[in-house]
């Protein structure tokens, strides 16, 4: 009987996120994966929040109280940060896919992350 090599395992799953020994492109890819998973999680949370509208006005008012808490504001900042980072990193990936800036991937990544930091800080201050 042949041994199957391509079976899923916990070690292979965590290796998907392991940044050790990777170059800049690997770090960018991991960052894209993490932000994508965070945005998908946010989508489900957002749908749950919108379902509060169907329950009634009282449930919605309780949610609005929660939405003004500091922890919720930090969560909003994380969602915006993930969206900006994921979007700009995605633009970098699209450019390199179409052979634009392939030799300058590091510069594109650092530029995208620099723009991300500026936009995130602007959002955080506002």
mmCIF file with all atom_site columns, C-alpha atoms in Angstrom:
data_model
loop_
_atom_site.group_PDB
_atom_site.id
_atom_site.type_symbol
_atom_site.label_atom_id
_atom_site.label_alt_id
_atom_site.label_comp_id
_atom_site.label_asym_id
_atom_site.label_entity_id
_atom_site.label_seq_id
_atom_site.pdbx_PDB_ins_code
_atom_site.Cartn_x
_atom_site.Cartn_y
_atom_site.Cartn_z
_atom_site.occupancy
_atom_site.B_iso_or_equiv
_atom_site.pdbx_formal_charge
_atom_site.auth_seq_id
_atom_site.auth_comp_id
_atom_site.auth_asym_id
_atom_site.auth_atom_id
_atom_site.pdbx_PDB_model_num
ATOM 1   C CA . UNK A 1 1   ? 0.000   0.000  0.000   1.00 0.00 ? 1   UNK A CA 1
ATOM 2   C CA . UNK A 1 2   ? 1.304   3.445  -0.951  1.00 0.00 ? 2   UNK A CA 1
ATOM 3   C CA . UNK A 1 3   ? 1.857   6.092  1.668   1.00 0.00 ? 3   UNK A CA 1
ATOM 4   C CA . UNK A 1 4   ? -0.138  9.244  0.957   1.00 0.00 ? 4   UNK A CA 1
ATOM 5   C CA . UNK A 1 5   ? 2.076   12.300 1.275   1.00 0.00 ? 5   UNK A CA 1
ATOM 6   C CA . UNK A 1 6   ? -0.426  15.030 0.556   1.00 0.00 ? 6   UNK A CA 1
ATOM 7   C CA . UNK A 1 7   ? -2.656  14.592 3.606   1.00 0.00 ? 7   UNK A CA 1
ATOM 8   C CA . UNK A 1 8   ? -3.695  17.659 5.595   1.00 0.00 ? 8   UNK A CA 1
ATOM 9   C CA . UNK A 1 9   ? -2.224  18.055 9.040   1.00 0.00 ? 9   UNK A CA 1
ATOM 10  C CA . UNK A 1 10  ? -2.013  20.705 11.737  1.00 0.00 ? 10  UNK A CA 1
ATOM 11  C CA . UNK A 1 11  ? 1.707   21.180 11.066  1.00 0.00 ? 11  UNK A CA 1
ATOM 12  C CA . UNK A 1 12  ? 1.087   21.890 7.396   1.00 0.00 ? 12  UNK A CA 1
ATOM 13  C CA . UNK A 1 13  ? -1.684  24.303 8.288   1.00 0.00 ? 13  UNK A CA 1
ATOM 14  C CA . UNK A 1 14  ? 0.523   26.331 10.651  1.00 0.00 ? 14  UNK A CA 1
ATOM 15  C CA . UNK A 1 15  ? 3.399   26.226 8.147   1.00 0.00 ? 15  UNK A CA 1
ATOM 16  C CA . UNK A 1 16  ? 1.080   28.195 5.878   1.00 0.00 ? 16  UNK A CA 1
ATOM 17  C CA . UNK A 1 17  ? 1.431   31.129 8.317   1.00 0.00 ? 17  UNK A CA 1
ATOM 18  C CA . UNK A 1 18  ? 5.041   30.590 9.422   1.00 0.00 ? 18  UNK A CA 1
ATOM 19  C CA . UNK A 1 19  ? 7.124   33.649 8.473   1.00 0.00 ? 19  UNK A CA 1
ATOM 20  C CA . UNK A 1 20  ? 10.482  32.194 9.578   1.00 0.00 ? 20  UNK A CA 1
ATOM 21  C CA . UNK A 1 21  ? 13.003  31.785 6.783   1.00 0.00 ? 21  UNK A CA 1
ATOM 22  C CA . UNK A 1 22  ? 10.860  33.579 4.222   1.00 0.00 ? 22  UNK A CA 1
ATOM 23  C CA . UNK A 1 23  ? 11.799  36.510 2.053   1.00 0.00 ? 23  UNK A CA 1
ATOM 24  C CA . UNK A 1 24  ? 9.755   39.678 1.663   1.00 0.00 ? 24  UNK A CA 1
ATOM 25  C CA . UNK A 1 25  ? 7.371   38.057 -0.824  1.00 0.00 ? 25  UNK A CA 1
ATOM 26  C CA . UNK A 1 26  ? 6.627   35.287 1.652   1.00 0.00 ? 26  UNK A CA 1
ATOM 27  C CA . UNK A 1 27  ? 5.894   37.813 4.383   1.00 0.00 ? 27  UNK A CA 1
ATOM 28  C CA . UNK A 1 28  ? 3.597   39.692 2.005   1.00 0.00 ? 28  UNK A CA 1
ATOM 29  C CA . UNK A 1 29  ? 1.769   36.494 1.131   1.00 0.00 ? 29  UNK A CA 1
ATOM 30  C CA . UNK A 1 30  ? 1.290   35.572 4.805   1.00 0.00 ? 30  UNK A CA 1
ATOM 31  C CA . UNK A 1 31  ? 0.055   39.089 5.543   1.00 0.00 ? 31  UNK A CA 1
ATOM 32  C CA . UNK A 1 32  ? -2.451  38.778 2.701   1.00 0.00 ? 32  UNK A CA 1
ATOM 33  C CA . UNK A 1 33  ? -3.694  35.440 4.082   1.00 0.00 ? 33  UNK A CA 1
ATOM 34  C CA . UNK A 1 34  ? -4.138  36.770 7.615   1.00 0.00 ? 34  UNK A CA 1
ATOM 35  C CA . UNK A 1 35  ? -5.942  39.933 6.506   1.00 0.00 ? 35  UNK A CA 1
ATOM 36  C CA . UNK A 1 36  ? -8.193  37.878 4.214   1.00 0.00 ? 36  UNK A CA 1
ATOM 37  C CA . UNK A 1 37  ? -9.169  35.565 7.068   1.00 0.00 ? 37  UNK A CA 1
ATOM 38  C CA . UNK A 1 38  ? -9.792  38.574 9.319   1.00 0.00 ? 38  UNK A CA 1
ATOM 39  C CA . UNK A 1 39  ? -12.002 40.228 6.712   1.00 0.00 ? 39  UNK A CA 1
ATOM 40  C CA . UNK A 1 40  ? -14.013 37.035 6.206   1.00 0.00 ? 40  UNK A CA 1
ATOM 41  C CA . UNK A 1 41  ? -14.508 36.789 9.982   1.00 0.00 ? 41  UNK A CA 1
ATOM 42  C CA . UNK A 1 42  ? -15.621 40.415 10.011  1.00 0.00 ? 42  UNK A CA 1
ATOM 43  C CA . UNK A 1 43  ? -18.119 39.715 7.226   1.00 0.00 ? 43  UNK A CA 1
ATOM 44  C CA . UNK A 1 44  ? -19.843 37.076 9.349   1.00 0.00 ? 44  UNK A CA 1
ATOM 45  C CA . UNK A 1 45  ? -19.815 39.349 12.396  1.00 0.00 ? 45  UNK A CA 1
ATOM 46  C CA . UNK A 1 46  ? -21.259 42.158 10.298  1.00 0.00 ? 46  UNK A CA 1
ATOM 47  C CA . UNK A 1 47  ? -24.102 39.923 9.130   1.00 0.00 ? 47  UNK A CA 1
ATOM 48  C CA . UNK A 1 48  ? -24.831 38.965 12.741  1.00 0.00 ? 48  UNK A CA 1
ATOM 49  C CA . UNK A 1 49  ? -24.983 42.641 13.700  1.00 0.00 ? 49  UNK A CA 1
ATOM 50  C CA . UNK A 1 50  ? -27.332 43.410 10.842  1.00 0.00 ? 50  UNK A CA 1
ATOM 51  C CA . UNK A 1 51  ? -29.580 40.599 12.026  1.00 0.00 ? 51  UNK A CA 1
ATOM 52  C CA . UNK A 1 52  ? -30.166 42.725 15.144  1.00 0.00 ? 52  UNK A CA 1
ATOM 53  C CA . UNK A 1 53  ? -32.322 44.942 12.956  1.00 0.00 ? 53  UNK A CA 1
ATOM 54  C CA . UNK A 1 54  ? -34.679 42.019 12.363  1.00 0.00 ? 54  UNK A CA 1
ATOM 55  C CA . UNK A 1 55  ? -35.010 41.344 16.104  1.00 0.00 ? 55  UNK A CA 1
ATOM 56  C CA . UNK A 1 56  ? -36.287 44.789 16.869  1.00 0.00 ? 56  UNK A CA 1
ATOM 57  C CA . UNK A 1 57  ? -35.532 48.292 18.007  1.00 0.00 ? 57  UNK A CA 1
ATOM 58  C CA . UNK A 1 58  ? -34.510 47.331 21.563  1.00 0.00 ? 58  UNK A CA 1
ATOM 59  C CA . UNK A 1 59  ? -31.845 44.899 20.353  1.00 0.00 ? 59  UNK A CA 1
ATOM 60  C CA . UNK A 1 60  ? -30.546 47.512 17.929  1.00 0.00 ? 60  UNK A CA 1
ATOM 61  C CA . UNK A 1 61  ? -30.293 50.125 20.699  1.00 0.00 ? 61  UNK A CA 1
ATOM 62  C CA . UNK A 1 62  ? -28.285 47.678 22.845  1.00 0.00 ? 62  UNK A CA 1
ATOM 63  C CA . UNK A 1 63  ? -25.938 47.114 19.933  1.00 0.00 ? 63  UNK A CA 1
ATOM 64  C CA . UNK A 1 64  ? -25.467 50.863 19.459  1.00 0.00 ? 64  UNK A CA 1
ATOM 65  C CA . UNK A 1 65  ? -24.417 51.156 23.109  1.00 0.00 ? 65  UNK A CA 1
ATOM 66  C CA . UNK A 1 66  ? -21.833 48.455 22.511  1.00 0.00 ? 66  UNK A CA 1
ATOM 67  C CA . UNK A 1 67  ? -20.669 50.142 19.300  1.00 0.00 ? 67  UNK A CA 1
ATOM 68  C CA . UNK A 1 68  ? -19.588 53.240 21.213  1.00 0.00 ? 68  UNK A CA 1
ATOM 69  C CA . UNK A 1 69  ? -17.287 51.289 23.546  1.00 0.00 ? 69  UNK A CA 1
ATOM 70  C CA . UNK A 1 70  ? -13.488 51.634 23.222  1.00 0.00 ? 70  UNK A CA 1
ATOM 71  C CA . UNK A 1 71  ? -13.004 47.930 22.427  1.00 0.00 ? 71  UNK A CA 1
ATOM 72  C CA . UNK A 1 72  ? -15.385 48.272 19.506  1.00 0.00 ? 72  UNK A CA 1
ATOM 73  C CA . UNK A 1 73  ? -13.445 51.288 18.220  1.00 0.00 ? 73  UNK A CA 1
ATOM 74  C CA . UNK A 1 74  ? -10.236 49.241 18.292  1.00 0.00 ? 74  UNK A CA 1
ATOM 75  C CA . UNK A 1 75  ? -12.038 46.501 16.357  1.00 0.00 ? 75  UNK A CA 1
ATOM 76  C CA . UNK A 1 76  ? -13.133 49.028 13.742  1.00 0.00 ? 76  UNK A CA 1
ATOM 77  C CA . UNK A 1 77  ? -9.547  50.216 13.399  1.00 0.00 ? 77  UNK A CA 1
ATOM 78  C CA . UNK A 1 78  ? -8.364  46.625 12.908  1.00 0.00 ? 78  UNK A CA 1
ATOM 79  C CA . UNK A 1 79  ? -10.978 46.012 10.198  1.00 0.00 ? 79  UNK A CA 1
ATOM 80  C CA . UNK A 1 80  ? -10.017 49.200 8.369   1.00 0.00 ? 80  UNK A CA 1
ATOM 81  C CA . UNK A 1 81  ? -6.324  48.327 8.711   1.00 0.00 ? 81  UNK A CA 1
ATOM 82  C CA . UNK A 1 82  ? -6.915  44.820 7.353   1.00 0.00 ? 82  UNK A CA 1
ATOM 83  C CA . UNK A 1 83  ? -8.925  46.190 4.430   1.00 0.00 ? 83  UNK A CA 1
ATOM 84  C CA . UNK A 1 84  ? -6.286  48.752 3.505   1.00 0.00 ? 84  UNK A CA 1
ATOM 85  C CA . UNK A 1 85  ? -3.357  46.355 3.859   1.00 0.00 ? 85  UNK A CA 1
ATOM 86  C CA . UNK A 1 86  ? -5.157  43.582 1.974   1.00 0.00 ? 86  UNK A CA 1
ATOM 87  C CA . UNK A 1 87  ? -6.246  45.929 -0.796  1.00 0.00 ? 87  UNK A CA 1
ATOM 88  C CA . UNK A 1 88  ? -2.860  47.558 -1.383  1.00 0.00 ? 88  UNK A CA 1
ATOM 89  C CA . UNK A 1 89  ? -1.050  44.242 -1.155  1.00 0.00 ? 89  UNK A CA 1
ATOM 90  C CA . UNK A 1 90  ? -3.583  42.863 -3.644  1.00 0.00 ? 90  UNK A CA 1
ATOM 91  C CA . UNK A 1 91  ? -2.794  45.691 -6.044  1.00 0.00 ? 91  UNK A CA 1
ATOM 92  C CA . UNK A 1 92  ? 0.895   44.778 -5.751  1.00 0.00 ? 92  UNK A CA 1
ATOM 93  C CA . UNK A 1 93  ? 0.067   41.148 -6.534  1.00 0.00 ? 93  UNK A CA 1
ATOM 94  C CA . UNK A 1 94  ? -2.007  42.146 -9.574  1.00 0.00 ? 94  UNK A CA 1
ATOM 95  C CA . UNK A 1 95  ? 0.789   44.377 -10.885 1.00 0.00 ? 95  UNK A CA 1
ATOM 96  C CA . UNK A 1 96  ? 3.363   41.620 -10.581 1.00 0.00 ? 96  UNK A CA 1
ATOM 97  C CA . UNK A 1 97  ? 0.957   39.102 -12.125 1.00 0.00 ? 97  UNK A CA 1
ATOM 98  C CA . UNK A 1 98  ? 0.776   41.311 -15.204 1.00 0.00 ? 98  UNK A CA 1
ATOM 99  C CA . UNK A 1 99  ? 4.605   41.586 -15.250 1.00 0.00 ? 99  UNK A CA 1
ATOM 100 C CA . UNK A 1 100 ? 4.613   45.166 -13.993 1.00 0.00 ? 100 UNK A CA 1
ATOM 101 C CA . UNK A 1 101 ? 7.344   45.752 -11.441 1.00 0.00 ? 101 UNK A CA 1
ATOM 102 C CA . UNK A 1 102 ? 8.329   42.091 -11.101 1.00 0.00 ? 102 UNK A CA 1
ATOM 103 C CA . UNK A 1 103 ? 11.934  43.072 -10.430 1.00 0.00 ? 103 UNK A CA 1
ATOM 104 C CA . UNK A 1 104 ? 10.802  45.623 -7.831  1.00 0.00 ? 104 UNK A CA 1
ATOM 105 C CA . UNK A 1 105 ? 8.541   43.494 -5.648  1.00 0.00 ? 105 UNK A CA 1
ATOM 106 C CA . UNK A 1 106 ? 10.287  44.501 -2.416  1.00 0.00 ? 106 UNK A CA 1
ATOM 107 C CA . UNK A 1 107 ? 9.958   48.180 -3.235  1.00 0.00 ? 107 UNK A CA 1
ATOM 108 C CA . UNK A 1 108 ? 6.307   47.730 -4.201  1.00 0.00 ? 108 UNK A CA 1
ATOM 109 C CA . UNK A 1 109 ? 5.599   45.876 -0.949  1.00 0.00 ? 109 UNK A CA 1
ATOM 110 C CA . UNK A 1 110 ? 7.327   48.448 1.243   1.00 0.00 ? 110 UNK A CA 1
ATOM 111 C CA . UNK A 1 111 ? 5.626   51.295 -0.623  1.00 0.00 ? 111 UNK A CA 1
ATOM 112 C CA . UNK A 1 112 ? 2.218   49.653 -0.199  1.00 0.00 ? 112 UNK A CA 1
ATOM 113 C CA . UNK A 1 113 ? 2.856   49.088 3.510   1.00 0.00 ? 113 UNK A CA 1
ATOM 114 C CA . UNK A 1 114 ? 4.090   52.677 3.933   1.00 0.00 ? 114 UNK A CA 1
ATOM 115 C CA . UNK A 1 115 ? 0.927   54.015 2.316   1.00 0.00 ? 115 UNK A CA 1
ATOM 116 C CA . UNK A 1 116 ? -1.072  51.619 4.511   1.00 0.00 ? 116 UNK A CA 1
ATOM 117 C CA . UNK A 1 117 ? 0.529   52.955 7.678   1.00 0.00 ? 117 UNK A CA 1
ATOM 118 C CA . UNK A 1 118 ? -0.185  56.565 6.662   1.00 0.00 ? 118 UNK A CA 1
ATOM 119 C CA . UNK A 1 119 ? -3.837  55.850 5.812   1.00 0.00 ? 119 UNK A CA 1
ATOM 120 C CA . UNK A 1 120 ? -4.358  53.752 8.975   1.00 0.00 ? 120 UNK A CA 1
ATOM 121 C CA . UNK A 1 121 ? -2.856  56.494 11.152  1.00 0.00 ? 121 UNK A CA 1
ATOM 122 C CA . UNK A 1 122 ? -5.091  59.060 9.428   1.00 0.00 ? 122 UNK A CA 1
ATOM 123 C CA . UNK A 1 123 ? -8.114  56.884 10.165  1.00 0.00 ? 123 UNK A CA 1
ATOM 124 C CA . UNK A 1 124 ? -7.022  56.327 13.768  1.00 0.00 ? 124 UNK A CA 1
ATOM 125 C CA . UNK A 1 125 ? -6.652  60.055 14.400  1.00 0.00 ? 125 UNK A CA 1
ATOM 126 C CA . UNK A 1 126 ? -10.006 60.846 12.829  1.00 0.00 ? 126 UNK A CA 1
#
